[in-house]
Short mmCIF file of C-alpha atoms in Angstrom, two decimals:
data_model
loop_
_atom_site.label_atom_id
_atom_site.label_comp_id
_atom_site.label_asym_id
_atom_site.label_seq_id
_atom_site.Cartn_x
_atom_site.Cartn_y
_atom_site.Cartn_z
CA MET A 1140 82.34 -138.51 18.75
CA ALA A 1141 83.93 -137.44 22.03
CA ALA A 1142 86.66 -139.43 23.75
CA SER A 1143 84.38 -140.20 26.72
CA GLU A 1144 81.79 -141.73 24.36
CA GLN A 1145 84.47 -143.94 22.79
CA ASN A 1146 85.58 -145.12 26.25
CA ALA A 1147 81.97 -145.89 27.14
CA GLU A 1148 81.65 -148.05 24.02
CA VAL A 1149 84.87 -149.90 24.83
CA THR A 1150 83.81 -150.71 28.41
CA THR A 1151 80.44 -152.08 27.30
CA ALA A 1152 81.80 -154.90 25.18
CA PRO A 1153 79.62 -158.00 25.12
CA LYS A 1154 80.44 -160.83 27.51
CA LYS A 1155 80.67 -164.38 26.23
CA VAL A 1156 79.62 -167.49 28.09
CA PHE A 1157 80.48 -170.94 26.75
CA VAL A 1158 78.51 -174.13 27.39
CA GLN A 1159 80.94 -176.98 26.77
CA ARG A 1160 80.30 -180.40 25.27
CA ASP A 1161 79.43 -183.19 27.68
CA TYR A 1162 81.68 -186.17 26.98
CA THR A 1163 80.45 -188.31 29.90
CA HIS A 1164 78.43 -190.49 27.50
CA GLY A 1165 81.07 -190.77 24.79
CA THR A 1166 81.55 -188.59 21.74
CA GLU A 1167 77.89 -188.02 20.92
CA CYS A 1168 77.04 -184.36 20.41
CA LYS A 1169 75.61 -183.38 23.78
CA PHE A 1170 76.10 -180.18 25.77
CA GLU A 1171 76.32 -179.64 29.52
CA THR A 1172 73.16 -178.42 31.20
CA ASN A 1173 74.95 -176.73 34.10
CA TYR A 1174 73.56 -173.24 34.60
CA PRO A 1175 76.28 -170.58 34.09
CA SER A 1176 76.44 -168.12 36.97
CA GLN A 1177 76.85 -165.24 34.47
CA LEU A 1178 73.22 -165.75 33.39
CA GLU A 1179 71.91 -165.29 36.93
CA GLY A 1180 69.18 -162.67 36.90
CA VAL A 1181 69.12 -162.50 33.08
CA ILE A 1182 67.71 -165.87 31.96
CA ALA A 1183 65.76 -168.21 34.24
CA ARG A 1184 67.50 -171.46 35.11
CA GLU A 1185 64.59 -173.55 33.81
CA THR A 1186 64.51 -171.66 30.50
CA PHE A 1187 68.23 -172.19 29.94
CA THR A 1188 68.04 -175.88 30.89
CA ASP A 1189 65.02 -176.44 28.64
CA THR A 1190 66.83 -174.80 25.71
CA VAL A 1191 69.99 -176.89 26.12
CA ASN A 1192 67.99 -180.09 26.65
CA LYS A 1193 66.02 -179.45 23.46
CA ILE A 1194 69.26 -178.77 21.52
CA ASN A 1195 70.68 -182.03 22.91
CA GLU A 1196 67.50 -183.87 21.89
CA LEU A 1197 67.68 -182.48 18.35
CA PHE A 1198 71.34 -183.50 17.99
CA GLU A 1199 70.51 -186.98 19.28
CA ARG A 1200 67.79 -187.27 16.65
CA ALA A 1201 70.20 -186.07 13.94
CA GLU A 1202 72.76 -188.72 14.86
CA GLU A 1203 70.29 -191.61 15.10
CA LEU A 1204 71.08 -194.57 12.91
CA GLY A 1205 68.22 -196.33 11.25
CA CYS A 1206 66.97 -197.78 8.01
CA PRO A 1207 66.71 -194.39 6.24
CA THR A 1208 70.29 -193.52 7.18
CA TYR A 1209 71.66 -196.85 5.98
CA THR A 1210 69.64 -196.67 2.77
CA GLU A 1211 70.88 -193.15 2.13
CA GLY A 1212 74.47 -194.30 2.64
CA CYS A 1213 74.14 -197.33 0.35
CA LEU A 1214 72.42 -195.36 -2.42
CA SER A 1215 74.98 -192.59 -2.26
CA CYS A 1216 77.81 -195.11 -2.52
CA MET A 1217 76.18 -196.86 -5.47
CA THR A 1218 75.72 -193.56 -7.32
CA GLY A 1219 79.26 -192.36 -6.68
CA TYR A 1220 77.85 -189.85 -4.16
CA LEU A 1221 75.97 -188.07 -6.97
CA LEU A 1222 72.84 -188.72 -4.93
CA TYR A 1223 73.77 -185.80 -2.68
CA PHE A 1224 73.21 -183.42 -5.60
CA CYS A 1225 69.59 -184.59 -5.75
CA ILE A 1226 68.55 -185.01 -2.13
CA GLU A 1227 69.20 -183.43 1.21
CA THR A 1228 70.65 -185.76 3.85
CA LYS A 1229 68.80 -186.58 7.05
CA TYR A 1230 71.63 -185.01 9.02
CA SER A 1231 71.50 -181.71 7.12
CA LYS A 1232 67.71 -181.59 7.54
CA GLU A 1233 68.14 -181.98 11.30
CA MET A 1234 70.85 -179.30 11.34
CA LYS A 1235 68.35 -176.93 9.74
CA GLN A 1236 65.83 -177.83 12.45
CA ILE A 1237 68.42 -177.01 15.12
CA SER A 1238 69.18 -173.68 13.43
CA LEU A 1239 65.48 -172.82 13.28
CA PHE A 1240 64.99 -173.77 16.93
CA ILE A 1241 67.92 -171.60 18.06
CA GLN A 1242 66.72 -168.71 15.90
CA ARG A 1243 63.21 -169.01 17.40
CA GLN A 1244 64.62 -169.16 20.94
CA ASN A 1245 66.77 -166.09 20.24
CA ASP A 1246 63.83 -164.11 18.84
CA GLU A 1247 61.31 -165.06 21.53
CA ILE A 1248 63.35 -165.42 24.71
CA TYR A 1249 67.01 -164.50 24.54
CA HIS A 1250 67.21 -161.33 22.39
CA PRO A 1251 64.68 -159.38 24.50
CA ARG A 1252 66.98 -160.06 27.49
CA GLY A 1253 70.15 -159.00 25.69
CA VAL A 1254 71.51 -162.51 25.09
CA HIS A 1255 72.26 -164.21 21.77
CA ILE A 1256 72.83 -167.94 21.30
CA VAL A 1257 75.40 -168.67 18.60
CA GLU A 1258 74.69 -171.87 16.70
CA PRO A 1259 76.99 -174.71 17.79
CA MET A 1260 77.64 -175.54 14.12
CA LEU A 1261 79.47 -172.21 13.79
CA ARG A 1262 81.78 -173.24 16.64
CA GLY A 1263 82.59 -176.68 15.26
CA LEU A 1264 80.07 -178.36 17.61
CA ARG A 1265 82.52 -177.76 20.45
CA CYS A 1266 80.34 -175.46 22.51
CA ILE A 1267 77.23 -173.32 22.67
CA GLU A 1268 78.28 -169.69 22.83
CA LEU A 1269 76.03 -167.20 24.58
CA VAL A 1270 76.83 -163.54 23.88
CA MET A 1271 75.51 -161.17 26.54
CA TYR A 1272 75.05 -157.62 25.32
CA PRO A 1273 74.92 -154.86 27.90
CA GLN A 1274 71.43 -153.51 28.48
CA LYS A 1275 71.07 -149.88 27.45
CA GLN A 1276 70.22 -147.56 30.30
CA VAL A 1277 67.43 -145.10 29.47
#
């Protein structure tokens, strides 16, 4: 590989855009819906906002407290938490739904435009990371 090709690879490193958590409503897992200027001309504003709103909705559903959650907690305590070897928690089921949603969004919308959404779970639920890969010139 020639030196000029190596330089070309170095200058085309992917850009990263971070969508931070929104703490205006407390510590619930919710992300800001502000449109990053780096996505201008790559992803439509409405598409980005819809994606983040859906992610926020799925996290809200995962963190809901209700009878099933309380029952799960009581049963796990009574069984010395051995229950978790037998069943999947409501929260982990919802996390899988979020992963599937992000994967579907990546495959259908974001990857064709050179953008990849990294799952928030991989970033400690601190942010949504968008990796923008340079488009290859033909």
